[in-house]
CSV table of C-alpha atoms and ligand atoms in Angstrom, one decimal:
chain,number,residue,atom,x,y,z
Y,1,MET,CA,2.9,4.8,-34.8
Y,2,SER,CA,-0.6,5.6,-33.7
Y,3,GLU,CA,-2.8,8.4,-34.9
Y,4,THR,CA,-2.7,12.0,-33.7
Y,5,ILE,CA,-5.8,13.1,-31.8
Y,6,ILE,CA,-4.7,16.6,-30.8
Y,7,ARG,CA,-2.3,18.7,-32.9
Y,8,ILE,CA,-1.1,22.0,-31.7
Y,9,GLU,CA,0.8,24.1,-34.2
Y,10,HIS,CA,2.7,27.4,-33.5
Y,11,LEU,CA,0.3,28.3,-30.8
Y,12,CYS,CA,0.9,31.7,-29.0
Y,13,LYS,CA,-1.2,33.2,-26.2
Y,14,THR,CA,-0.8,36.7,-25.0
Y,15,PHE,CA,-2.8,38.4,-22.2
Y,16,GLY,CA,-3.3,42.1,-21.9
Y,17,THR,CA,-1.7,44.9,-23.9
Y,18,GLY,CA,1.0,47.5,-23.6
Y,19,ASP,CA,3.0,47.4,-20.4
Y,20,GLY,CA,0.6,44.8,-18.9
Y,21,LYS,CA,1.2,42.4,-21.7
Y,22,VAL,CA,2.1,38.8,-20.7
Y,23,GLU,CA,3.2,36.3,-23.3
Y,24,ALA,CA,2.0,33.2,-21.6
Y,25,LEU,CA,2.7,30.7,-24.5
Y,26,THR,CA,5.2,31.1,-27.3
Y,27,ASP,CA,5.2,29.0,-30.5
Y,28,ILE,CA,3.9,25.8,-29.0
Y,29,SER,CA,3.8,22.8,-31.3
Y,30,LEU,CA,2.7,19.4,-29.9
Y,31,ASP,CA,1.2,16.1,-31.2
Y,32,ILE,CA,-0.8,14.1,-28.7
Y,33,ARG,CA,-1.6,10.5,-29.9
Y,34,LYS,CA,-4.8,8.7,-29.6
Y,35,GLY,CA,-4.9,6.4,-26.6
Y,36,GLU,CA,-1.7,7.7,-24.9
Y,37,ILE,CA,-1.2,9.4,-21.5
Y,38,PHE,CA,0.6,12.6,-22.4
Y,39,GLY,CA,2.3,14.7,-19.7
Y,40,ILE,CA,2.9,18.5,-19.7
Y,41,ILE,CA,5.2,19.4,-16.8
Y,42,GLY,CA,6.5,22.8,-15.7
Y,43,LEU,CA,6.9,25.0,-12.7
Y,44,SER,CA,4.1,27.2,-11.4
Y,45,GLY,CA,3.5,30.1,-13.9
Y,46,ALA,CA,5.0,28.1,-16.8
Y,47,GLY,CA,1.8,28.4,-18.8
Y,48,LYS,CA,0.4,24.9,-18.2
Y,49,SER,CA,-3.2,25.9,-17.3
Y,50,THR,CA,-3.3,28.4,-20.2
Y,51,LEU,CA,-2.1,25.7,-22.5
Y,52,VAL,CA,-4.8,23.2,-21.4
Y,53,ARG,CA,-7.5,25.9,-21.7
Y,54,CYS,CA,-6.2,26.6,-25.2
Y,55,ILE,CA,-6.5,22.9,-26.1
Y,56,ASN,CA,-10.3,22.9,-25.6
Y,57,LEU,CA,-10.5,26.6,-26.6
Y,58,LEU,CA,-11.9,27.8,-23.3
Y,59,GLU,CA,-9.1,30.3,-24.1
Y,60,ARG,CA,-8.7,31.5,-27.7
Y,61,PRO,CA,-5.1,31.3,-28.8
Y,62,THR,CA,-3.7,34.6,-30.0
Y,63,SER,CA,-2.2,32.8,-33.0
Y,64,GLY,CA,-1.6,29.2,-34.2
Y,65,THR,CA,-3.9,26.3,-34.5
Y,66,VAL,CA,-5.4,23.5,-32.5
Y,67,THR,CA,-6.7,20.5,-34.4
Y,68,PHE,CA,-8.8,17.8,-32.7
Y,69,ASP,CA,-9.4,14.5,-34.5
Y,70,GLY,CA,-8.8,16.1,-37.8
Y,71,GLN,CA,-11.0,19.2,-37.2
Y,72,GLU,CA,-9.4,22.6,-36.8
Y,73,LEU,CA,-11.0,23.9,-33.6
Y,74,THR,CA,-9.4,27.4,-34.0
Y,75,GLY,CA,-11.4,27.8,-37.2
Y,76,LEU,CA,-14.7,27.0,-35.7
Y,77,LYS,CA,-17.6,29.3,-34.6
Y,78,GLU,CA,-18.6,29.1,-31.0
Y,79,LYS,CA,-21.7,27.0,-31.7
Y,80,ASP,CA,-19.7,24.3,-33.6
Y,81,LEU,CA,-17.0,24.5,-31.0
Y,82,ARG,CA,-19.5,23.5,-28.3
Y,83,ALA,CA,-20.1,20.2,-30.0
Y,84,ALA,CA,-16.4,19.5,-30.4
Y,85,ARG,CA,-15.8,20.4,-26.7
Y,86,HIS,CA,-18.1,17.6,-25.6
Y,87,LYS,CA,-15.4,15.2,-26.9
Y,88,MET,CA,-12.9,16.6,-24.3
Y,89,SER,CA,-13.5,17.0,-20.6
Y,90,MET,CA,-11.5,18.3,-17.8
Y,91,ILE,CA,-10.7,17.7,-14.1
Y,92,PHE,CA,-9.0,20.2,-11.8
Y,93,GLN,CA,-7.0,20.5,-8.7
Y,94,GLY,CA,-10.0,21.9,-6.8
Y,95,PHE,CA,-12.5,19.3,-8.0
Y,96,ASN,CA,-15.1,22.0,-8.9
Y,97,LEU,CA,-18.1,19.9,-7.7
Y,98,LEU,CA,-21.4,21.6,-7.0
Y,99,MET,CA,-21.7,21.6,-3.3
Y,100,GLN,CA,-25.5,21.7,-3.2
Y,101,ARG,CA,-25.8,18.5,-5.3
Y,102,THR,CA,-25.2,14.9,-4.3
Y,103,ALA,CA,-22.4,12.9,-5.9
Y,104,LEU,CA,-25.0,11.3,-8.3
Y,105,GLU,CA,-26.5,14.6,-9.2
Y,106,ASN,CA,-23.0,16.0,-9.9
Y,107,ILE,CA,-22.3,13.2,-12.3
Y,108,CYS,CA,-25.7,13.7,-14.0
Y,109,PHE,CA,-25.1,17.4,-14.4
Y,110,PRO,CA,-23.2,17.5,-17.7
Y,111,LEU,CA,-25.7,15.1,-19.2
Y,112,GLU,CA,-28.5,17.5,-18.4
Y,113,LEU,CA,-26.5,20.5,-19.7
Y,114,ASN,CA,-25.4,18.9,-22.9
Y,115,GLY,CA,-28.9,18.4,-24.0
Y,116,LEU,CA,-28.6,14.7,-23.4
Y,117,ARG,CA,-31.7,15.0,-21.4
Y,118,GLY,CA,-33.1,11.6,-22.1
Y,119,GLU,CA,-34.9,10.0,-19.2
Y,120,LYS,CA,-33.9,11.0,-15.7
Y,121,ASN,CA,-33.7,7.2,-15.1
Y,122,TRP,CA,-31.3,6.8,-17.9
Y,123,ARG,CA,-29.0,9.5,-16.6
Y,124,GLU,CA,-29.1,8.0,-13.1
Y,125,LYS,CA,-28.3,4.6,-14.5
Y,126,ARG,CA,-25.3,6.0,-16.3
Y,127,ALA,CA,-24.2,7.9,-13.2
Y,128,LYS,CA,-24.3,4.6,-11.2
Y,129,GLU,CA,-22.2,2.8,-13.7
Y,130,LEU,CA,-19.7,5.6,-13.4
Y,131,LEU,CA,-19.7,5.4,-9.6
Y,132,ASP,CA,-18.8,1.8,-10.0
Y,133,ILE,CA,-16.0,2.6,-12.4
Y,134,VAL,CA,-14.5,5.1,-10.0
Y,135,GLY,CA,-14.9,2.7,-7.1
Y,136,LEU,CA,-17.5,4.6,-5.1
Y,137,PRO,CA,-20.7,2.7,-5.6
Y,138,ASP,CA,-22.0,3.5,-2.2
Y,139,LYS,CA,-21.6,7.3,-2.4
Y,140,ALA,CA,-24.4,8.2,-4.7
Y,141,ASP,CA,-26.3,10.2,-2.1
Y,142,ALA,CA,-23.2,11.8,-0.4
Y,143,TYR,CA,-22.7,15.5,-0.7
Y,144,PRO,CA,-19.2,16.8,-1.6
Y,145,VAL,CA,-18.7,18.1,2.0
Y,146,GLN,CA,-19.0,14.5,3.2
Y,147,LEU,CA,-16.3,13.2,0.9
Y,148,SER,CA,-12.5,13.2,1.2
Y,149,GLY,CA,-10.3,14.9,-1.3
Y,150,GLY,CA,-9.6,11.7,-3.2
Y,151,GLN,CA,-13.3,10.8,-3.2
Y,152,LYS,CA,-14.2,14.2,-4.5
Y,153,GLN,CA,-11.7,13.8,-7.3
Y,154,ARG,CA,-13.2,10.4,-8.1
Y,155,ILE,CA,-16.6,12.0,-8.4
Y,156,ALA,CA,-15.2,14.7,-10.6
Y,157,ILE,CA,-13.6,12.0,-12.8
Y,158,ALA,CA,-17.0,10.2,-13.1
Y,159,ARG,CA,-18.6,13.5,-14.0
Y,160,ALA,CA,-16.0,14.1,-16.6
Y,161,LEU,CA,-16.5,10.7,-18.2
Y,162,ALA,CA,-20.3,10.9,-18.2
Y,163,ASP,CA,-20.6,12.1,-21.8
Y,164,ASN,CA,-18.1,9.5,-23.1
Y,165,PRO,CA,-15.3,11.9,-24.0
Y,166,GLN,CA,-12.3,10.9,-26.2
Y,167,VAL,CA,-9.9,13.0,-24.2
Y,168,LEU,CA,-9.6,13.7,-20.5
Y,169,LEU,CA,-7.6,16.9,-19.6
Y,170,CYS,CA,-6.3,16.9,-16.1
Y,171,ASP,CA,-5.0,20.2,-14.7
Y,172,GLU,CA,-3.0,19.4,-11.5
Y,173,ALA,CA,-5.6,16.8,-10.7
Y,174,THR,CA,-3.6,15.3,-7.9
Y,175,SER,CA,-1.8,18.4,-6.5
Y,176,ALA,CA,-4.1,18.8,-3.6
Y,177,LEU,CA,-3.9,15.2,-2.5
Y,178,ASP,CA,-1.5,13.3,-0.3
Y,179,PRO,CA,0.9,10.7,-1.8
Y,180,THR,CA,-1.3,7.7,-1.2
Y,181,THR,CA,-4.4,9.2,-2.5
Y,182,THR,CA,-2.4,10.6,-5.5
Y,183,GLN,CA,-1.3,7.1,-6.2
Y,184,SER,CA,-4.9,5.8,-6.2
Y,185,ILE,CA,-6.1,8.5,-8.5
Y,186,LEU,CA,-3.2,7.9,-10.9
Y,187,ASP,CA,-4.1,4.2,-10.9
Y,188,LEU,CA,-7.7,5.1,-11.7
Y,189,LEU,CA,-6.6,7.4,-14.6
Y,190,LYS,CA,-4.5,4.6,-15.9
Y,191,LYS,CA,-7.4,2.2,-15.8
Y,192,ILE,CA,-9.7,4.7,-17.6
Y,193,ASN,CA,-7.0,5.1,-20.3
Y,194,ARG,CA,-6.4,1.4,-20.7
Y,195,GLU,CA,-9.9,0.0,-20.3
Y,196,MET,CA,-12.0,2.8,-21.9
Y,197,GLY,CA,-9.4,4.0,-24.4
Y,198,VAL,CA,-9.6,7.6,-23.3
Y,199,THR,CA,-6.6,9.7,-24.2
Y,200,VAL,CA,-5.4,11.5,-21.1
Y,201,VAL,CA,-3.5,14.7,-20.9
Y,202,VAL,CA,-1.8,15.3,-17.5
Y,203,ILE,CA,-0.7,18.8,-16.6
Y,204,THR,CA,1.4,18.8,-13.5
Y,205,HIS,CA,4.4,20.3,-11.7
Y,206,GLU,CA,5.1,16.9,-10.0
Y,207,MET,CA,7.6,14.8,-11.8
Y,208,ARG,CA,6.6,11.6,-10.1
Y,209,VAL,CA,3.1,11.9,-11.6
Y,210,VAL,CA,4.6,12.0,-15.1
Y,211,GLU,CA,7.0,9.2,-14.2
Y,212,GLN,CA,4.2,7.0,-13.0
Y,213,ILE,CA,1.6,7.2,-15.7
Y,214,CYS,CA,2.7,9.1,-18.8
Y,215,ASP,CA,4.0,7.6,-22.0
Y,216,ARG,CA,5.4,10.9,-23.4
Y,217,VAL,CA,6.0,14.3,-21.8
Y,218,ALA,CA,6.7,17.9,-22.8
Y,219,ILE,CA,8.6,20.2,-20.6
Y,220,LEU,CA,7.1,23.7,-20.5
Y,221,ASP,CA,9.2,26.5,-19.2
Y,222,HIS,CA,8.2,30.2,-19.3
Y,223,GLY,CA,5.7,29.5,-22.0
Y,224,VAL,CA,8.1,27.6,-24.2
Y,225,ILE,CA,8.2,23.8,-24.9
Y,226,GLN,CA,11.9,23.1,-24.1
Y,227,GLU,CA,11.8,19.4,-25.0
Y,228,GLN,CA,9.4,16.6,-25.6
Y,229,GLY,CA,9.6,12.8,-26.1
Y,230,ASP,CA,9.3,9.5,-24.3
Y,231,VAL,CA,9.2,9.8,-20.5
Y,232,SER,CA,12.0,7.2,-20.2
Y,233,GLU,CA,14.3,9.3,-22.4
Y,234,ILE,CA,13.5,12.7,-21.1
Y,235,PHE,CA,13.6,11.7,-17.5
Y,236,THR,CA,16.9,9.8,-17.7
Y,237,ASP,CA,18.7,12.2,-20.0
Y,238,PRO,CA,17.2,15.7,-20.2
Y,239,LYS,CA,18.9,17.8,-22.8
Y,240,THR,CA,17.9,21.3,-21.8
Y,241,GLU,CA,18.6,23.3,-18.7
Y,242,ALA,CA,14.9,23.5,-17.9
Y,243,GLY,CA,14.6,19.8,-18.3
Y,244,LYS,CA,17.5,19.2,-16.0
Y,245,ARG,CA,16.1,21.6,-13.4
Y,246,LEU,CA,12.7,19.7,-13.3
Y,247,VAL,CA,14.0,16.2,-13.6
Y,248,MET,CA,16.8,16.5,-11.1
Y,249,PRO,CA,15.3,18.7,-8.5
Y,250,GLY,CA,17.8,20.3,-6.2
Y,251,GLY,CA,20.6,19.2,-8.6
Y,252,GLU,CA,21.5,22.8,-9.4
Y,253,LYS,CA,21.7,24.2,-5.9
Y,254,ILE,CA,23.6,21.2,-4.6
Y,255,HIS,CA,26.7,22.2,-6.6
Y,256,VAL,CA,26.9,25.3,-4.4
Y,257,LEU,CA,27.2,23.2,-1.3
Y,258,PRO,CA,29.5,20.3,-2.3
Y,259,ALA,CA,31.0,19.8,1.1
Y,260,ASN,CA,27.7,19.3,2.9
Y,261,ARG,CA,26.2,16.0,3.8
Y,262,LEU,CA,22.6,15.7,2.8
Y,263,VAL,CA,19.6,14.2,4.4
Y,264,ARG,CA,16.3,13.5,2.7
Y,265,LEU,CA,13.1,13.7,4.9
Y,266,ALA,CA,10.0,12.0,3.8
Y,267,PHE,CA,6.8,13.3,5.4
Y,268,ASN,CA,3.8,11.0,5.8
Y,269,GLY,CA,1.4,13.7,7.0
Y,270,ALA,CA,1.8,13.2,10.7
Y,271,THR,CA,3.7,16.4,11.2
Y,272,SER,CA,4.7,19.6,9.5
Y,273,GLY,CA,8.0,20.5,7.8
Y,274,GLU,CA,9.0,24.1,8.4
Y,275,PRO,CA,8.7,24.0,12.2
Y,276,ILE,CA,11.2,21.1,12.4
Y,277,ILE,CA,14.0,23.3,11.0
Y,278,ALA,CA,12.9,26.2,13.2
Y,279,THR,CA,12.9,24.0,16.3
Y,280,LEU,CA,16.3,22.6,15.5
Y,281,ALA,CA,17.7,26.1,15.2
Y,282,ALA,CA,16.0,27.4,18.4
Y,283,GLN,CA,16.5,24.4,20.7
Y,284,GLN,CA,19.7,22.9,19.5
Y,285,GLY,CA,21.4,25.8,17.7
Y,286,ILE,CA,21.8,23.7,14.6
Y,287,CYS,CA,21.1,25.4,11.3
Y,288,LEU,CA,20.1,23.3,8.3
Y,289,ASN,CA,19.7,24.5,4.7
Y,290,ILE,CA,16.7,23.5,2.7
Y,291,ILE,CA,18.2,22.3,-0.5
Y,292,SER,CA,15.0,21.3,-2.2
Y,293,ALA,CA,11.5,20.8,-1.1
Y,294,ASP,CA,8.6,19.0,-2.7
Y,295,THR,CA,6.2,19.1,0.1
Y,296,ARG,CA,2.6,20.1,0.4
Y,297,THR,CA,1.1,21.3,3.6
Y,298,ILE,CA,-2.5,20.6,4.4
Y,299,GLY,CA,-3.6,22.2,7.6
Y,300,ASP,CA,-0.7,21.5,10.0
Y,301,LYS,CA,0.5,18.4,8.2
Y,302,SER,CA,3.1,17.9,5.5
Y,303,PHE,CA,3.4,15.4,2.7
Y,304,GLY,CA,6.3,14.8,0.3
Y,305,THR,CA,10.0,15.1,0.6
Y,306,MET,CA,12.6,17.6,1.6
Y,307,VAL,CA,16.3,17.6,1.2
Y,308,LEU,CA,18.4,19.3,3.8
Y,309,GLY,CA,22.1,20.2,4.0
Y,310,LEU,CA,23.6,19.1,7.3
Y,311,PRO,CA,26.1,21.4,9.1
Y,312,GLN,CA,29.7,21.1,8.2
Y,313,ASP,CA,30.6,20.3,11.8
Y,314,GLU,CA,30.5,16.5,12.1
Y,315,THR,CA,29.2,16.5,15.7
Y,316,GLU,CA,26.4,18.9,14.9
Y,317,ALA,CA,25.5,16.9,11.8
Y,318,ALA,CA,25.3,13.7,13.8
Y,319,ARG,CA,23.1,15.5,16.4
Y,320,ALA,CA,20.8,16.8,13.7
Y,321,LEU,CA,20.5,13.3,12.2
Y,322,ILE,CA,19.6,11.8,15.6
Y,323,TYR,CA,17.0,14.5,16.2
Y,324,LEU,CA,15.5,14.1,12.7
Y,325,ARG,CA,15.2,10.4,12.9
Y,326,GLU,CA,13.2,10.6,16.1
Y,327,ILE,CA,10.4,12.8,14.7
Y,328,PRO,CA,7.2,10.7,14.4
Y,329,GLY,CA,5.9,10.5,10.9
Y,330,VAL,CA,9.2,11.5,9.3
Y,331,THR,CA,11.7,9.2,7.7
Y,332,ALA,CA,15.2,10.6,7.5
Y,333,GLU,CA,17.9,9.1,5.4
Y,334,GLU,CA,21.3,10.4,4.3
Y,335,VAL,CA,21.6,10.7,0.6
Y,336,THR,CA,24.5,10.6,-1.7
Y,337,ASP,CA,22.9,10.0,-5.0
Y,338,LEU,CA,21.9,13.6,-5.6
Y,339,VAL,CA,25.5,14.8,-5.6
Y,340,GLN,CA,27.2,14.6,-8.9
F,401,ADP,N1,-6.4,35.6,-17.7
F,401,ADP,C1,-5.1,35.9,-17.5
F,401,ADP,N2,-4.8,37.3,-17.6
F,401,ADP,C2,-3.5,37.7,-17.5
F,401,ADP,N3,-2.4,36.8,-17.3
F,401,ADP,C3,-2.7,35.5,-17.2
F,401,ADP,C4,-4.0,35.0,-17.3
F,401,ADP,N4,-4.0,33.7,-17.1
F,401,ADP,C5,-2.7,33.4,-17.0
F,401,ADP,N5,-1.9,34.5,-17.0
F,401,ADP,C6,-0.4,34.5,-16.9
F,401,ADP,O1,0.1,33.6,-17.8
F,401,ADP,C7,1.2,32.9,-17.2
F,401,ADP,C8,1.0,31.4,-17.1
F,401,ADP,O2,0.0,31.1,-16.2
F,401,ADP,P1,-0.7,29.7,-16.0
F,401,ADP,O3,-1.0,29.2,-17.3
F,401,ADP,O4,-1.7,29.7,-15.0
F,401,ADP,O5,0.6,28.8,-15.5
F,401,ADP,P2,0.7,27.4,-14.7
F,401,ADP,O6,-0.6,26.8,-14.8
F,401,ADP,O7,1.8,26.7,-15.3
F,401,ADP,O8,1.0,27.8,-13.3
F,401,ADP,C9,1.4,33.5,-15.8
F,401,ADP,O9,2.4,34.6,-15.9
F,401,ADP,C10,0.0,34.1,-15.5
F,401,ADP,O10,0.1,35.2,-14.6
F,402,MG,MG1,-2.0,26.0,-13.4
């Protein structure tokens, strides 16, 4: 069994006081091992971002301890904490690049800040190595506005790696990206983990992200860790209600509609989800229920999947299926595997 790099013990975090008091995290205990990819999954508002900010103490826990590589961070003064923080870096959903700086200058930025001034030439050499690692050797002089979402996240990853961190904390790092780009960023995180030995903590609401790259996972629900363990175990046999809700999306609601046939729509970004249902209702008089949706809309395009309940009436159901199958950019298939 490998060594623990981050140990969280009985951590609580409360915001505000009195009536405005929010208990964001309750009695969190977790061990993250050196060299693994650890996932923390939960719905929006579960406390994921708060937890990740408590790990590097951007947020002071109300109680409990965080120990990093044998050093109790919660016991450190701000000055000593700064040094420890350099060993962990973070990437975000919104990339957080400096818009006035080129890709290369963005990557150099933490090296300047951290007092690793050295020679400007040295910093630039390091930044170029990192551009190679993230697969964008020709984007040194590009400004963020000239880059796609996936490219911006690659630059943010390069910047996060500049100072050789031991841990990379990823807060919804792929949540603003389409499925193909998500896949390529996940592959990159995996490569960084395997080849550079960086421990990766992945915070997400997307189960397929955890499924694809994490070794172990913790399920966070309303500020409480409901269960944790190997991804293969938790995802095939969740023990808690919160685990089941996350791992078998739609499973709950489907029990309410046992008689309905279901269709799963996969969106590849060519079209948008909601109007399809509205159009079917308005033009064909056919009402479909949204059973579950894991789609993301960017502009007027949707990505991801949606499960719809077909009408009870067989003729209407058949008409709906024909209509859905003809929409460009949408794959529609009937599903039976979601029903118990
Ligand atoms: N700075 C803050 N002040 C008050 N409440 C906060 C603050 N940050 C987070 N919260 C609350 O803590 C809970 C968890 O939020 P967050 O950690 O952002 O969840 P997640 O990242 O899982 O969506 C939410 O109820 C949120 O409103
Ligand atoms: Mg969050």
